[in-house]
Amino acid sequence: PDVEEDAIFESGLNLGLISRNVNASAPSCLVVKSHNAGRFLCEFTYFTSMCVDKTRVAFVHVPPLGIYSAEEVADTLKMCIGEMLQQLFSSDGIKERDVS
């Protein structure tokens, strides 16, 4: 699609709230909202997904192993996905369920 050069694309998910809620749960990894998906493949994937349906899109960069263990990253990512699903369930009128 035609896009203005300084257009801003934001997910329909409240990513700031997701990061605050996950961090309040004391995960092993710190979660922060970014305004940059990166370059090349990451940004292309995020932009393309936003063009399809920005209400359900999030792009998550994870740190390289060694900073955190695979288990720590997986546990924190699971919390993030759970928060995203909670938002989608409530915004779509879908009955909430345990997503843990």
GROMACS .gro file of N, CA and C in nm, residues 31-71:
model
  123
   31VAL      N    1   1.132  -0.658   3.028
   31VAL     CA    2   1.055  -0.638   2.905
   31VAL      C    3   1.040  -0.489   2.882
   32VAL      N    4   1.076  -0.443   2.763
   32VAL     CA    5   1.063  -0.302   2.729
   32VAL      C    6   0.996  -0.287   2.592
   33LYS      N    7   0.915  -0.182   2.581
   33LYS     CA    8   0.851  -0.150   2.453
   33LYS      C    9   0.951  -0.073   2.369
   34SER      N   10   0.961  -0.109   2.244
   34SER     CA   11   1.052  -0.042   2.152
   34SER      C   12   0.972   0.024   2.041
   35HIS      N   13   1.029   0.123   1.979
   35HIS     CA   14   0.967   0.188   1.864
   35HIS      C   15   1.040   0.152   1.736
   36ASN      N   16   1.121   0.048   1.740
   36ASN     CA   17   1.199   0.009   1.624
   36ASN      C   18   1.211  -0.143   1.621
   37ALA      N   19   1.159  -0.204   1.516
   37ALA     CA   20   1.167  -0.349   1.504
   37ALA      C   21   1.304  -0.394   1.456
   38GLY      N   22   1.387  -0.300   1.420
   38GLY     CA   23   1.518  -0.336   1.367
   38GLY      C   24   1.521  -0.310   1.218
   39ARG      N   25   1.611  -0.369   1.151
   39ARG     CA   26   1.624  -0.348   1.007
   39ARG      C   27   1.606  -0.480   0.933
   40PHE      N   28   1.589  -0.466   0.806
   40PHE     CA   29   1.580  -0.575   0.710
   40PHE      C   30   1.467  -0.671   0.742
   41LEU      N   31   1.496  -0.795   0.776
   41LEU     CA   32   1.392  -0.896   0.790
   41LEU      C   33   1.295  -0.867   0.905
   42CYS      N   34   1.345  -0.822   1.019
   42CYS     CA   35   1.258  -0.794   1.134
   42CYS      C   36   1.158  -0.684   1.101
   43GLU      N   37   1.207  -0.574   1.048
   43GLU     CA   38   1.119  -0.462   1.015
   43GLU      C   39   1.024  -0.500   0.902
   44PHE      N   40   1.072  -0.572   0.803
   44PHE     CA   41   0.987  -0.617   0.692
   44PHE      C   42   0.874  -0.705   0.744
   45THR      N   43   0.906  -0.799   0.831
   45THR     CA   44   0.805  -0.889   0.887
   45THR      C   45   0.701  -0.812   0.966
   46TYR      N   46   0.746  -0.719   1.050
   46TYR     CA   47   0.654  -0.640   1.131
   46TYR      C   48   0.566  -0.551   1.043
   47PHE      N   49   0.626  -0.480   0.949
   47PHE     CA   50   0.552  -0.391   0.860
   47PHE      C   51   0.448  -0.469   0.779
   48THR      N   52   0.488  -0.582   0.722
   48THR     CA   53   0.397  -0.663   0.642
   48THR      C   54   0.281  -0.712   0.727
   49SER      N   55   0.308  -0.756   0.848
   49SER     CA   56   0.203  -0.802   0.939
   49SER      C   57   0.108  -0.688   0.974
   50MET      N   58   0.162  -0.568   0.996
   50MET     CA   59   0.079  -0.452   1.028
   50MET      C   60  -0.016  -0.420   0.914
   51CYS      N   61   0.029  -0.438   0.791
   51CYS     CA   62  -0.056  -0.410   0.675
   51CYS      C   63  -0.171  -0.511   0.663
   52VAL      N   64  -0.153  -0.630   0.717
   52VAL     CA   65  -0.258  -0.732   0.713
   52VAL      C   66  -0.362  -0.706   0.821
   53ASP      N   67  -0.319  -0.687   0.946
   53ASP     CA   68  -0.413  -0.664   1.057
   53ASP      C   69  -0.336  -0.612   1.177
   54LYS      N   70  -0.330  -0.479   1.190
   54LYS     CA   71  -0.248  -0.421   1.297
   54LYS      C   72  -0.308  -0.441   1.435
   55THR      N   73  -0.431  -0.489   1.444
   55THR     CA   74  -0.492  -0.508   1.575
   55THR      C   75  -0.432  -0.626   1.651
   56ARG      N   76  -0.365  -0.715   1.582
   56ARG     CA   77  -0.317  -0.839   1.643
   56ARG      C   78  -0.168  -0.862   1.624
   57VAL      N   79  -0.092  -0.756   1.608
   57VAL     CA   80   0.049  -0.771   1.574
   57VAL      C   81   0.140  -0.727   1.687
   58ALA      N   82   0.239  -0.808   1.711
   58ALA     CA   83   0.348  -0.770   1.802
   58ALA      C   84   0.474  -0.835   1.746
   59PHE      N   85   0.584  -0.766   1.759
   59PHE     CA   86   0.713  -0.822   1.719
   59PHE      C   87   0.800  -0.823   1.844
   60VAL      N   88   0.853  -0.937   1.876
   60VAL     CA   89   0.930  -0.951   2.000
   60VAL      C   90   1.073  -0.992   1.968
   61HIS      N   91   1.165  -0.905   2.005
   61HIS     CA   92   1.306  -0.942   2.000
   61HIS      C   93   1.342  -1.008   2.132
   62VAL      N   94   1.416  -1.114   2.126
   62VAL     CA   95   1.462  -1.179   2.248
   62VAL      C   96   1.614  -1.167   2.255
   63PRO      N   97   1.667  -1.158   2.376
   63PRO     CA   98   1.813  -1.142   2.390
   63PRO      C   99   1.885  -1.271   2.352
   64PRO      N  100   2.010  -1.259   2.314
   64PRO     CA  101   2.088  -1.380   2.285
   64PRO      C  102   2.106  -1.463   2.412
   65LEU      N  103   2.111  -1.593   2.394
   65LEU     CA  104   2.137  -1.679   2.509
   65LEU      C  105   2.273  -1.645   2.567
   66GLY      N  106   2.282  -1.651   2.695
   66GLY     CA  107   2.404  -1.611   2.765
   66GLY      C  108   2.375  -1.492   2.854
   67ILE      N  109   2.292  -1.401   2.805
   67ILE     CA  110   2.246  -1.291   2.890
   67ILE      C  111   2.144  -1.348   2.988
   68TYR      N  112   2.051  -1.424   2.935
   68TYR     CA  113   1.953  -1.498   3.013
   68TYR      C  114   1.956  -1.642   2.964
   69SER      N  115   1.909  -1.734   3.046
   69SER     CA  116   1.902  -1.873   3.002
   69SER      C  117   1.783  -1.891   2.909
   70ALA      N  118   1.780  -2.001   2.836
   70ALA     CA  119   1.668  -2.031   2.748
   70ALA      C  120   1.539  -2.042   2.828
   71GLU      N  121   1.546  -2.098   2.947
   71GLU     CA  122   1.428  -2.111   3.032
   71GLU      C  123   1.375  -1.975   3.076
   0.00000   0.00000   0.00000
